Amino acid sequence: MCGIIGYTGHRPAVPVVVEGLKRLEYRGYDSAGIGFVQNQDLHVVRAAGKLVNLEEKLASLDVFLATSAVGHTRWATHGAPTESNAHPHRAGSLCLVHNGIFENYEEYRRLLQSRGHVFSSETETEVLTALVADERKPGLPLLDAFARALRKAHGAYAVALMDQSEPDAIYAARRSAPLLLGIGAGENYVASDIPAFLPYTRNVVFLEDGEIIRITPSSWQIFSLEDLRPLPKSTHHINWDMQSAQKGGFRHFMLKEIFEQPRAIADCMAGRLNAAHTAVVIPELESSPLPPRLRIIACGTSFHAGLWAMPLLEEWARIPTCVEIASEFRYRNPLLMPGETALVISQSGETADTLAALRIARECRCPTLALCNVVGSSITRETDAVIYTQAGPEISVASTKALCSQMLVLLLLALYWGQRRGSLPSGFLPEALQALAALPAQLEAALPALQTEARALAQKYASVAGMFFLGRGQSYPLALEGALKVKELSYIHAEGYAAGEMKHGPIALIEPEFPSFILVPHDSLFTKSRSNLEEVQARGGPVIALTNPPKSDLNLAVPQTWIIPDAWGPLKGFFFLPALQLFSYEAATRLGKDVDQPRNLAKSVTVE
Ligand code: M6R
């Protein structure tokens, strides 16, 4: 997602900030920009595309006198990745860069327009910049005006602000988006991530939600956004090298990405609930009719997302849905009903089979919709509509947070279409939205214990020759995913199966050396899954039962249970999924495998 850096000190600020932006490139972006004050004038230089385009523009300017600057790499959310939508945005003497989504910007856009403000971009960030300018009254320090504007903004943000009349100062704040302070000698930095300033300083202060900061070359002060009272903060010394810094202190990108899932969920929801959080809003679909049928087409982990969502789309939105593997779909003569919508799911947006399937659906004149993580990728350019999963760049070959975000967006889609059709039972939507709002924090709290248990189980089972992952209903695609992860990361043969299918053949494999990870959540299929578990146990197969905390009538008699925190309805899956991901991660690291780049695999499969 977007990257921010602000610098104030004794060096020429523009090169420092551009270099910092390069070190944030891994976050993914599609335009970039920089703001600085030179000769008492505020300059903003922006360019669509890669940083090299921004550098070309800067090369024709004399930019070496500025000693403070803010820079930004933008990953488009509101408005296309064009120069006019790139940050910084200006309002009077101010310029501002922003990471996140200002959810209630429309009401302020209208208000500010009624006061004569003219906007030149499609972004909510420009509205936020204008709102700060609007709050600025004679005699009121900029810190207060900035805080007033931010208190009005719903949503997630990390922001940095400069003012032409105070060229040495940078103001910044965060809520649910990363922001750090880097403390140097006679210079200070704010940035989205440590690598941005790592060559210059290793002294860091981690900013928390609801904090606002003012830095100058020789000072930094952090305040509470609520009442601007100064906050004491401690400084940390970072020992990491650059590569580990990009991994945020995690040993592998995969682990980092697993732990980013609460953030991915929050980012996915941002902008997709109305201001009162009582309805789902999918602006990308507002003008499209309700699909009469859905054909979900995808590969690998993205295929599992589709399978997981199918029952929700059918039950909540009452849309007949089928899910297909793209490489199969493309080589038969698919019969698509008039109006049937092809929904392709792809993290990368470049998977050759999925792209080919999309083209076939278009030839059949089906409306097409893509769920994708990478802005501007091939798939997004060829569909009628795109919904971005907003998970941020996924670097590890094994897909983790991308799946979590796909599941979340599909769940929101099922609610959205159900809401439009009027097929949701009364009281259902508020209950779902309340549970969703609590999900990121609950998952964040659960992850460390899940990792501890995953490590213990990996110690016990990483040496087996093969294992089953079994589940029913929505746990079946999760079982498939658990098995896929074990195969691709640790090269252990793992089979994902629908638990009810075991008796039709695979149960013959059960023996004391062949463990089965069986998903038994407290859902409507609990007793059915418990029976399947007992069938495996009765044949001498070791069982690891992944289940929710036992209740009087929901109990399992198994020696090895893995207790997974409970959640509302299908949200249970968001806890079972990281458990399985962490088990595969721990098994692979235990076996000394190359976790982030498993053998024979590529992140983006652009060949068939
Ligand atoms: O980029 P896509 O979602 O289209 O990729 C599809 C699969 O190649 C991908 O999900 C693959 O199965 C994962 N890397 C597995 O972890």
Coordinates of C-alpha atoms and ligand atoms in Angstrom, one line a residue:
M1 CA 0.0 0.0 0.0
C2 CA 1.1 3.6 0.0
G3 CA 4.4 4.8 1.4
I4 CA 5.1 8.0 3.2
I5 CA 8.3 9.7 4.1
G6 CA 8.9 13.2 5.6
Y7 CA 12.4 14.6 6.2
T8 CA 13.5 17.8 7.9
G9 CA 17.2 18.4 8.6
H10 CA 20.5 19.7 7.1
R11 CA 20.7 17.7 3.9
P12 CA 19.1 18.4 0.6
A13 CA 15.7 17.0 1.4
V14 CA 14.5 16.0 -2.1
P15 CA 17.2 13.4 -2.8
V16 CA 16.8 12.0 0.8
V17 CA 13.1 11.7 0.3
V18 CA 13.3 10.1 -3.2
E19 CA 15.8 7.6 -1.9
G20 CA 13.5 6.9 1.0
L21 CA 10.6 6.3 -1.4
K22 CA 12.7 3.8 -3.3
R23 CA 13.2 1.8 -0.1
L24 CA 9.4 1.8 0.3
E25 CA 8.8 0.6 -3.2
Y26 CA 8.2 -3.0 -2.0
R27 CA 4.9 -1.8 -0.5
G28 CA 3.5 -1.4 -4.1
Y29 CA 2.4 1.8 -5.8
D30 CA 1.3 3.3 -9.0
S31 CA 2.2 6.9 -8.8
A32 CA 4.5 9.1 -6.7
G33 CA 5.1 12.7 -5.6
I34 CA 7.0 15.0 -3.4
G35 CA 6.4 18.4 -1.8
F36 CA 9.0 20.8 -0.5
V37 CA 9.5 24.5 0.2
Q38 CA 12.3 26.2 -1.7
N39 CA 12.9 30.0 -1.9
Q40 CA 9.8 30.4 0.2
D41 CA 7.6 28.7 -2.4
L42 CA 5.8 25.4 -1.9
H43 CA 6.6 23.1 -4.8
V44 CA 4.7 19.9 -5.5
V45 CA 6.1 17.5 -8.2
R46 CA 4.1 14.3 -9.0
A47 CA 4.1 11.6 -11.7
A48 CA 2.1 8.6 -12.6
G49 CA 3.8 5.3 -12.7
K50 CA 7.2 4.3 -11.3
L51 CA 9.6 6.5 -9.3
V52 CA 11.8 6.9 -12.3
N53 CA 9.1 9.1 -13.8
L54 CA 9.2 11.4 -10.8
E55 CA 13.0 11.5 -10.9
E56 CA 12.9 12.5 -14.5
K57 CA 10.7 15.5 -13.7
L58 CA 12.8 16.4 -10.7
A59 CA 16.0 16.2 -12.8
S60 CA 14.9 19.2 -14.9
L61 CA 14.4 21.4 -11.7
D62 CA 16.9 22.9 -9.3
V63 CA 15.8 21.2 -6.0
F64 CA 18.9 21.2 -3.9
L65 CA 18.1 24.1 -1.5
A66 CA 15.1 22.6 0.2
T67 CA 16.0 20.9 3.5
S68 CA 12.5 19.6 4.3
A69 CA 10.2 17.6 2.2
V70 CA 7.3 15.1 2.2
G71 CA 7.1 12.3 -0.3
H72 CA 4.6 9.6 -1.2
T73 CA 4.1 6.5 -3.2
R74 CA 0.4 6.0 -3.9
W75 CA -1.4 2.7 -4.4
A76 CA -4.7 3.9 -5.9
T77 CA -7.9 3.5 -4.0
H78 CA -10.1 6.5 -4.7
G79 CA -9.4 7.7 -8.3
A80 CA -7.2 6.3 -11.0
P81 CA -3.4 6.2 -10.7
T82 CA -2.9 9.5 -12.6
E83 CA -0.6 12.5 -11.9
S84 CA -3.5 14.7 -10.7
N85 CA -4.6 12.0 -8.2
A86 CA -1.0 11.5 -6.9
H87 CA 0.0 13.0 -3.6
P88 CA 0.9 15.5 -2.2
H89 CA -2.3 17.4 -2.5
R90 CA -2.3 21.1 -1.9
A91 CA -4.7 23.6 -0.3
G92 CA -3.4 27.1 0.0
S93 CA 0.0 27.1 1.6
L94 CA -0.3 23.4 2.8
C95 CA 0.6 20.1 1.2
L96 CA -0.3 16.7 2.5
V97 CA 0.4 13.1 1.8
H98 CA -1.9 10.3 3.0
N99 CA -1.9 6.5 3.4
G100 CA -5.3 5.0 4.1
I101 CA -8.9 5.9 3.3
F102 CA -10.8 9.0 4.5
E103 CA -14.2 7.3 4.6
N104 CA -16.6 10.2 5.2
Y105 CA -14.9 12.5 2.7
E106 CA -18.0 13.0 0.5
E107 CA -19.9 15.0 3.2
Y108 CA -16.8 17.3 3.5
R109 CA -16.2 17.5 -0.2
R110 CA -19.8 18.9 -0.5
L111 CA -19.3 21.2 2.5
L112 CA -16.0 22.6 1.2
Q113 CA -17.4 23.0 -2.3
S114 CA -20.3 25.1 -0.9
R115 CA -17.6 27.3 0.7
G116 CA -16.0 27.8 -2.7
H117 CA -13.2 25.2 -2.6
V118 CA -12.5 23.8 -6.1
F119 CA -11.0 20.3 -6.2
S120 CA -8.7 19.2 -8.9
S121 CA -8.5 15.5 -8.2
E122 CA -10.8 12.5 -7.5
T123 CA -9.1 11.8 -4.2
E124 CA -10.4 11.9 -0.7
T125 CA -6.9 13.1 0.3
E126 CA -7.4 16.4 -1.4
V127 CA -10.6 16.8 0.6
L128 CA -8.6 16.1 3.8
T129 CA -6.0 18.7 2.8
A130 CA -8.7 21.3 2.2
L131 CA -10.3 20.4 5.5
V132 CA -7.1 21.2 7.3
A133 CA -6.9 24.5 5.5
D134 CA -10.5 25.2 6.3
E135 CA -9.9 24.6 10.0
R136 CA -7.0 27.1 10.0
K137 CA -8.2 30.3 11.7
P138 CA -6.0 33.4 12.5
G139 CA -4.0 32.8 15.7
L140 CA -4.7 29.0 15.7
P141 CA -1.5 26.9 15.5
L142 CA -1.4 24.6 12.6
L143 CA -1.1 21.6 15.0
D144 CA -4.6 22.5 16.3
A145 CA -6.1 22.9 12.9
F146 CA -4.6 19.6 11.7
A147 CA -5.9 17.8 14.8
R148 CA -9.4 19.3 14.3
A149 CA -9.5 18.1 10.7
L150 CA -8.3 14.6 11.7
R151 CA -10.9 14.3 14.4
K152 CA -13.6 14.7 11.7
A153 CA -12.1 12.0 9.5
H154 CA -13.4 8.5 9.8
G155 CA -11.3 5.6 8.5
A156 CA -7.7 4.7 8.6
Y157 CA -4.8 7.0 7.9
A158 CA -1.2 7.9 8.2
V159 CA -0.7 11.5 7.1
A160 CA 2.2 14.0 6.8
L161 CA 1.7 17.7 6.3
M162 CA 3.9 20.7 5.4
D163 CA 3.2 24.4 5.4
Q164 CA 5.0 26.9 3.2
S165 CA 5.2 29.5 6.0
E166 CA 6.8 27.0 8.4
P167 CA 9.2 25.2 6.0
D168 CA 11.3 23.4 8.6
A169 CA 8.3 21.7 10.4
I170 CA 6.5 18.5 9.4
Y171 CA 3.3 17.4 11.1
A172 CA 2.1 13.8 11.0
A173 CA -0.5 11.5 12.6
R174 CA -1.7 8.0 12.4
R175 CA -4.8 5.9 12.9
S176 CA -4.7 2.2 11.9
A177 CA -2.0 2.8 9.3
P178 CA 1.8 2.5 10.0
L179 CA 3.9 5.6 10.9
L180 CA 7.2 5.9 12.6
L181 CA 9.5 8.6 13.7
G182 CA 13.2 8.3 12.9
I183 CA 15.5 10.5 15.2
G184 CA 18.7 11.7 13.7
A185 CA 21.4 14.2 14.7
G186 CA 20.1 17.6 13.5
E187 CA 17.5 15.9 11.4
N188 CA 14.3 13.9 11.9
Y189 CA 12.1 11.7 9.8
V190 CA 8.6 10.3 9.7
A191 CA 7.9 7.3 7.5
S192 CA 5.6 4.3 6.9
D193 CA 8.4 1.9 7.5
I194 CA 11.9 1.8 8.9
P195 CA 13.8 1.1 5.6
A196 CA 12.8 4.6 4.4
F197 CA 15.3 6.2 6.8
L198 CA 17.5 3.3 7.9
P199 CA 20.7 4.5 6.2
Y200 CA 20.6 7.7 8.3
T201 CA 19.3 6.6 11.7
R202 CA 18.4 3.5 13.7
N203 CA 16.7 5.4 16.5
V204 CA 13.0 5.0 16.1
V205 CA 9.8 5.9 18.0
F206 CA 6.8 3.8 17.1
L207 CA 3.7 6.0 16.8
E208 CA 0.4 4.7 18.0
D209 CA -3.2 5.3 16.8
G210 CA -4.5 8.6 18.0
E211 CA -1.1 10.3 18.1
I212 CA 0.0 13.4 16.3
I213 CA 3.6 14.7 15.9
R214 CA 5.5 17.8 15.0
I215 CA 9.1 17.5 13.9
T216 CA 11.8 20.1 13.1
P217 CA 15.5 19.4 12.5
S218 CA 16.2 19.7 16.2
S219 CA 13.0 18.7 17.9
W220 CA 10.2 16.2 18.0
Q221 CA 7.0 16.3 20.1
I222 CA 4.2 13.8 20.2
F223 CA 0.7 14.7 21.3
S224 CA -2.6 13.0 21.9
L225 CA -4.9 13.8 19.0
E226 CA -7.8 14.0 21.3
D227 CA -6.7 16.9 23.5
L228 CA -3.2 17.7 22.3
R229 CA -1.6 16.8 25.6
P230 CA 2.1 16.0 25.1
L231 CA 2.8 12.2 25.4
P232 CA 6.0 10.6 26.7
K233 CA 7.4 8.1 24.3
S234 CA 10.4 5.8 24.3
T235 CA 13.0 5.4 21.6
H236 CA 14.0 2.0 20.2
H237 CA 17.3 1.2 18.6
I238 CA 17.0 -1.0 15.5
N239 CA 19.7 -3.5 14.7
W240 CA 18.2 -5.0 11.5
D241 CA 19.7 -4.8 8.1
M242 CA 17.7 -3.5 5.2
Q243 CA 16.2 -6.8 4.1
S244 CA 15.1 -7.7 7.6
A245 CA 13.7 -4.2 8.0
Q246 CA 11.5 -4.8 5.0
K247 CA 10.3 -7.9 6.7
G248 CA 9.4 -5.7 9.7
G249 CA 11.5 -7.8 12.1
F250 CA 9.9 -11.1 11.0
R251 CA 12.1 -13.9 9.8
H252 CA 10.2 -14.4 6.6
F253 CA 7.9 -12.4 4.4
M254 CA 5.3 -15.2 4.8
L255 CA 5.2 -14.8 8.6
K256 CA 5.0 -11.1 8.2
E257 CA 2.1 -11.4 5.8
I258 CA 0.3 -13.9 8.1
F259 CA 0.6 -11.4 10.9
E260 CA -0.6 -8.6 8.6
Q261 CA -4.0 -10.3 8.2
P262 CA -5.8 -8.2 10.8
R263 CA -4.6 -5.1 9.0
A264 CA -5.7 -6.6 5.6
I265 CA -9.2 -7.2 7.0
A266 CA -9.4 -3.7 8.3
D267 CA -8.1 -2.3 4.9
C268 CA -10.6 -4.4 3.0
M269 CA -13.5 -3.1 5.0
A270 CA -12.3 0.5 4.8
G271 CA -14.7 2.4 2.5
R272 CA -17.0 -0.6 2.1
L273 CA -19.3 0.2 5.0
N274 CA -21.5 3.3 5.2
A275 CA -20.6 6.0 7.6
A276 CA -23.0 4.7 10.3
H277 CA -21.6 1.2 9.7
T278 CA -25.2 -0.1 9.1
A279 CA -24.8 -1.2 5.5
V280 CA -22.3 -2.5 3.0
V281 CA -21.4 -0.2 0.2
I282 CA -19.6 -1.5 -2.9
P283 CA -19.3 1.6 -5.1
E284 CA -17.9 -0.4 -8.0
L285 CA -21.2 -2.3 -8.3
E286 CA -23.7 0.4 -7.6
S287 CA -24.8 0.7 -11.2
S288 CA -24.7 -3.1 -12.1
P289 CA -27.8 -5.3 -11.8
L290 CA -27.9 -8.2 -9.3
P291 CA -26.2 -11.1 -11.2
P292 CA -28.8 -13.9 -11.9
R293 CA -26.0 -16.5 -11.6
L294 CA -22.3 -16.4 -10.7
R295 CA -19.5 -18.4 -12.2
I296 CA -16.4 -18.0 -10.0
I297 CA -13.2 -18.8 -11.9
A298 CA -9.7 -18.9 -10.3
C299 CA -6.5 -20.9 -9.6
G300 CA -4.8 -22.3 -6.5
T301 CA -5.5 -20.4 -3.3
S302 CA -7.8 -17.9 -5.1
F303 CA -9.9 -20.9 -6.2
H304 CA -10.2 -21.9 -2.5
A305 CA -11.5 -18.3 -1.7
G306 CA -14.3 -18.9 -4.3
L307 CA -15.2 -22.3 -2.9
W308 CA -15.3 -20.8 0.6
A309 CA -17.7 -18.0 -0.4
M310 CA -20.1 -20.1 -2.5
P311 CA -22.4 -21.0 0.3
L312 CA -22.6 -17.4 1.5
L313 CA -23.4 -16.1 -2.0
E314 CA -26.2 -18.7 -2.3
E315 CA -27.6 -18.5 1.2
W316 CA -27.4 -14.8 1.8
A317 CA -27.7 -13.3 -1.7
R318 CA -29.7 -16.2 -3.2
I319 CA -27.4 -16.2 -6.3
P320 CA -26.8 -19.7 -7.8
T321 CA -23.0 -20.0 -7.8
C322 CA -20.5 -22.4 -9.1
V323 CA -16.8 -22.3 -8.7
E324 CA -14.3 -23.6 -11.3
I325 CA -10.6 -24.0 -11.8
A326 CA -9.5 -21.7 -14.6
S327 CA -7.2 -24.2 -16.3
E328 CA -10.2 -26.6 -16.6
F329 CA -12.8 -24.0 -17.6
R330 CA -10.7 -22.6 -20.4
Y331 CA -10.4 -26.0 -22.3
R332 CA -14.0 -27.0 -22.5
N333 CA -16.9 -25.4 -24.2
P334 CA -18.5 -23.7 -21.2
L335 CA -22.2 -23.1 -21.3
L336 CA -22.9 -19.8 -19.7
M337 CA -26.4 -18.6 -19.1
P338 CA -27.5 -15.1 -20.4
G339 CA -26.5 -12.6 -17.8
E340 CA -24.4 -15.0 -15.8
T341 CA -21.5 -13.1 -14.3
A342 CA -18.0 -14.4 -14.5
L343 CA -16.3 -13.5 -11.3
V344 CA -12.5 -14.1 -11.6
I345 CA -10.3 -14.0 -8.5
S346 CA -6.6 -13.4 -8.6
Q347 CA -4.1 -11.9 -6.2
S348 CA -1.6 -11.0 -8.9
G349 CA -4.1 -10.3 -11.8
E350 CA -1.6 -11.9 -14.1
T351 CA -2.3 -15.6 -13.8
A352 CA -2.4 -16.9 -17.4
D353 CA -5.2 -19.5 -16.9
T354 CA -7.4 -17.0 -15.1
L355 CA -6.8 -14.4 -17.7
A356 CA -7.6 -16.8 -20.5
A357 CA -10.8 -17.9 -18.7
L358 CA -11.8 -14.3 -18.4
R359 CA -11.4 -13.7 -22.1
I360 CA -13.6 -16.8 -22.8
A361 CA -16.3 -15.4 -20.5
R362 CA -16.1 -12.1 -22.4
E363 CA -16.4 -13.9 -25.8
C364 CA -19.5 -15.5 -24.4
R365 CA -20.7 -11.9 -23.7
C366 CA -21.0 -12.5 -19.9
P367 CA -20.6 -9.5 -17.6
T368 CA -17.2 -9.9 -15.9
L369 CA -16.1 -8.9 -12.5
A370 CA -12.6 -9.3 -11.0
L371 CA -11.4 -9.5 -7.4
C372 CA -7.8 -8.6 -7.6
N373 CA -5.0 -7.3 -5.4
V374 CA -2.7 -5.7 -7.9
V375 CA -3.8 -2.3 -9.3
G376 CA -3.5 -2.0 -13.1
S377 CA -2.7 -5.8 -13.6
S378 CA -3.8 -7.5 -16.8
I379 CA -7.0 -9.0 -15.4
T380 CA -8.1 -5.6 -14.0
R381 CA -7.7 -4.0 -17.4
E382 CA -9.9 -6.6 -19.1
T383 CA -12.9 -6.8 -16.8
D384 CA -16.1 -4.8 -16.7
A385 CA -15.6 -4.1 -13.1
V386 CA -12.9 -4.6 -10.5
I387 CA -13.0 -4.8 -6.8
Y388 CA -9.6 -4.5 -5.2
T389 CA -8.8 -6.6 -2.2
Q390 CA -6.5 -3.9 -0.7
A391 CA -4.3 -6.4 1.1
G392 CA -1.1 -4.6 0.2
P393 CA 1.7 -6.3 -1.7
E394 CA 2.2 -10.0 -1.0
I395 CA 5.8 -10.9 -1.5
S396 CA 6.0 -14.5 -0.2
V397 CA 5.2 -17.0 -3.0
A398 CA 2.7 -18.7 -0.7
S399 CA -0.5 -16.7 -0.7
T400 CA -1.7 -15.9 2.9
K401 CA -3.1 -12.4 3.5
A402 CA -4.4 -12.3 -0.1
L403 CA -6.7 -15.2 0.6
C404 CA -7.8 -13.6 3.8
S405 CA -8.7 -10.4 2.0
Q406 CA -10.4 -12.3 -0.9
M407 CA -12.6 -14.2 1.7
L408 CA -13.5 -10.9 3.4
V409 CA -14.4 -9.1 0.1
L410 CA -16.5 -12.1 -1.0
L411 CA -18.3 -12.1 2.3
L412 CA -19.0 -8.4 1.9
L413 CA -20.2 -9.1 -1.6
A414 CA -22.6 -11.7 -0.3
L415 CA -23.9 -9.3 2.3
Y416 CA -24.1 -6.5 -0.3
W417 CA -26.1 -8.5 -2.8
G418 CA -28.3 -10.0 -0.1
Q419 CA -29.0 -6.5 1.2
R420 CA -29.9 -5.3 -2.3
R421 CA -32.1 -8.3 -2.9
G422 CA -33.7 -8.1 0.6
S423 CA -32.9 -11.7 1.2
L424 CA -31.1 -11.2 4.6
P425 CA -33.2 -12.1 7.6
S426 CA -34.1 -9.2 9.8
G427 CA -31.4 -8.2 12.3
F428 CA -28.8 -10.3 10.4
L429 CA -26.9 -7.4 8.8
P430 CA -26.2 -5.4 12.0
E431 CA -25.1 -8.6 13.7
A432 CA -22.7 -9.4 10.9
L433 CA -21.3 -5.9 10.7
Q434 CA -20.8 -5.7 14.4
A435 CA -18.9 -9.0 14.3
L436 CA -16.8 -7.8 11.4
A437 CA -15.9 -4.6 13.2
A438 CA -14.5 -6.6 16.0
L439 CA -12.6 -9.1 13.8
P440 CA -9.3 -7.4 13.2
A441 CA -8.6 -6.8 16.9
Q442 CA -9.7 -10.3 17.8
L443 CA -7.5 -11.9 15.2
E444 CA -4.5 -9.8 16.2
A445 CA -4.9 -10.9 19.7
A446 CA -5.2 -14.6 18.7
L447 CA -2.2 -14.9 16.3
P448 CA 0.6 -15.2 18.8
A449 CA -1.0 -18.2 20.6
L450 CA -1.9 -19.8 17.3
Q451 CA 1.8 -19.6 16.3
T452 CA 2.9 -21.2 19.6
E453 CA 0.6 -24.1 19.1
A454 CA 1.5 -24.4 15.4
R455 CA 5.1 -24.7 16.4
A456 CA 4.4 -27.4 18.9
L457 CA 2.4 -29.4 16.4
A458 CA 5.1 -28.9 13.7
Q459 CA 7.6 -30.4 16.0
K460 CA 5.5 -33.4 16.4
Y461 CA 4.3 -33.9 12.8
A462 CA 6.8 -32.3 10.4
S463 CA 8.6 -35.6 9.9
V464 CA 5.6 -37.7 8.6
A465 CA 5.4 -38.8 5.0
G466 CA 1.8 -37.7 4.5
M467 CA -1.2 -36.2 6.2
F468 CA -4.9 -35.4 5.6
F469 CA -6.7 -32.1 6.1
L470 CA -10.4 -32.7 6.4
G471 CA -13.4 -30.4 6.7
R472 CA -17.0 -30.1 5.8
G473 CA -19.0 -27.1 4.5
Q474 CA -16.9 -23.9 4.6
S475 CA -14.2 -25.9 6.4
Y476 CA -13.6 -28.0 3.3
P477 CA -11.9 -25.3 1.2
L478 CA -9.9 -24.3 4.3
A479 CA -8.8 -28.0 4.5
L480 CA -7.8 -27.8 0.8
E481 CA -5.8 -24.7 1.6
G482 CA -4.2 -26.2 4.6
A483 CA -3.0 -29.2 2.5
L484 CA -1.9 -26.9 -0.4
K485 CA 0.2 -24.8 2.0
V486 CA 1.9 -27.9 3.6
K487 CA 2.7 -29.3 0.1
E488 CA 4.1 -26.1 -1.4
L489 CA 6.2 -25.1 1.7
S490 CA 7.4 -28.2 3.3
Y491 CA 7.1 -30.6 0.4
I492 CA 5.3 -33.1 2.6
H493 CA 2.5 -34.9 0.8
A494 CA -0.8 -33.5 2.2
E495 CA -4.3 -34.3 0.9
G496 CA -7.2 -31.9 1.5
Y497 CA -10.5 -33.8 1.5
A498 CA -14.2 -33.3 2.2
A499 CA -14.5 -35.2 5.4
G500 CA -17.8 -36.8 4.3
E501 CA -16.0 -38.3 1.2
M502 CA -13.4 -40.2 3.3
K503 CA -15.5 -43.4 3.4
H504 CA -15.6 -43.5 -0.4
G505 CA -12.0 -44.4 -0.6
P506 CA -9.4 -42.3 1.1
I507 CA -10.0 -43.7 4.5
A508 CA -8.0 -46.8 3.3
L509 CA -4.9 -44.6 3.8
I510 CA -5.5 -44.2 7.6
E511 CA -2.9 -45.9 9.7
P512 CA -1.0 -44.9 12.9
E513 CA 1.7 -43.0 10.9
F514 CA -0.8 -41.0 8.9
P515 CA -2.2 -38.0 10.8
S516 CA -5.4 -36.1 10.0
F517 CA -5.9 -32.5 10.8
I518 CA -9.7 -32.3 11.1
L519 CA -11.5 -29.0 11.2
V520 CA -14.5 -29.2 13.5
P521 CA -15.8 -25.7 14.2
H522 CA -18.9 -25.1 16.2
D523 CA -21.1 -24.8 13.2
S524 CA -24.2 -26.5 11.9
L525 CA -22.1 -29.4 10.7
F526 CA -20.4 -30.1 14.0
T527 CA -22.0 -33.5 14.7
K528 CA -21.4 -34.6 11.1
S529 CA -17.7 -33.6 11.3
R530 CA -17.4 -35.3 14.7
S531 CA -18.7 -38.5 13.2
N532 CA -16.0 -38.3 10.4
L533 CA -13.4 -37.7 13.1
E534 CA -14.5 -40.7 15.0
E535 CA -14.3 -42.8 11.9
V536 CA -10.7 -41.9 11.4
Q537 CA -9.9 -42.5 15.1
A538 CA -11.6 -45.9 15.0
R539 CA -9.1 -47.0 12.3
G540 CA -6.1 -46.0 14.4
G541 CA -5.3 -42.7 12.6
P542 CA -3.9 -39.9 14.8
V543 CA -6.3 -37.0 14.8
I544 CA -5.5 -33.3 15.4
A545 CA -8.9 -31.7 15.9
L546 CA -9.1 -28.0 15.2
T547 CA -12.1 -26.9 17.1
N548 CA -13.6 -24.0 19.1
P549 CA -13.5 -23.8 22.9
P550 CA -15.6 -26.8 24.2
K551 CA -19.1 -26.3 25.3
S552 CA -21.4 -28.7 27.2
D553 CA -23.0 -30.1 24.0
L554 CA -20.1 -29.4 21.6
N555 CA -17.3 -31.7 22.8
L556 CA -14.8 -33.9 21.2
A557 CA -13.2 -37.0 22.7
V558 CA -9.7 -36.7 21.1
P559 CA -6.3 -36.7 22.7
Q560 CA -5.0 -33.9 20.5
T561 CA -7.2 -30.8 20.1
W562 CA -6.1 -27.4 18.8
I563 CA -8.5 -24.8 20.3
I564 CA -9.2 -22.0 17.8
P565 CA -10.9 -18.8 19.1
D566 CA -14.6 -18.8 18.2
A567 CA -16.3 -16.0 16.2
W568 CA -19.6 -15.2 14.6
G569 CA -20.8 -17.6 11.8
P570 CA -18.4 -17.7 8.9
L571 CA -15.9 -15.4 10.6
K572 CA -14.7 -18.6 12.4
G573 CA -12.8 -19.3 9.1
F574 CA -10.6 -16.2 9.7
F575 CA -9.1 -18.0 12.7
F576 CA -8.9 -21.5 11.3
L577 CA -7.1 -20.1 8.2
P578 CA -4.1 -18.6 10.0
A579 CA -3.8 -21.6 12.2
L580 CA -3.3 -23.8 9.1
Q581 CA -1.0 -21.2 7.5
L582 CA 1.1 -21.1 10.7
F583 CA 1.3 -24.9 10.9
S584 CA 2.7 -25.1 7.3
Y585 CA 5.1 -22.2 8.0
E586 CA 6.4 -23.8 11.2
A587 CA 6.7 -27.3 9.6
A588 CA 8.6 -25.8 6.6
T589 CA 11.0 -23.7 8.7
R590 CA 11.6 -26.8 10.9
L591 CA 12.5 -28.7 7.8
G592 CA 14.8 -25.9 6.7
K593 CA 12.9 -25.2 3.5
D594 CA 13.0 -21.9 1.6
V595 CA 9.7 -20.6 2.9
D596 CA 9.4 -17.4 0.8
Q597 CA 10.5 -19.0 -2.4
P598 CA 9.6 -22.7 -2.5
R599 CA 11.2 -24.8 -5.2
N600 CA 9.5 -24.9 -8.6
L601 CA 7.1 -22.1 -7.8
A602 CA 6.6 -18.5 -8.9
K603 CA 4.6 -15.8 -7.3
S604 CA 2.8 -15.0 -10.5
V605 CA 2.1 -17.8 -12.9
T606 CA 2.0 -16.1 -16.2
V607 CA 2.4 -19.3 -18.3
E608 CA -0.2 -22.0 -18.6
Ligands
M6R1 O1 -2.3 -14.5 -8.4 P1 -3.4 -15.6 -8.3 O2 -4.2 -15.5 -7.2 O3 -4.1 -15.7 -9.6 O4 -2.6 -16.9 -8.2 C1 -3.2 -18.1 -8.2 C2 -2.3 -19.2 -7.7 O5 -1.1 -19.4 -8.5 C3 -1.9 -18.9 -6.2 O6 -3.0 -18.7 -5.4 C4 -1.1 -20.1 -5.7 O7 -1.8 -21.2 -5.5 C5 -0.5 -19.6 -4.3 N1 0.8 -19.1 -4.5 C6 -0.4 -20.7 -3.3 O8 0.1 -20.2 -2.1

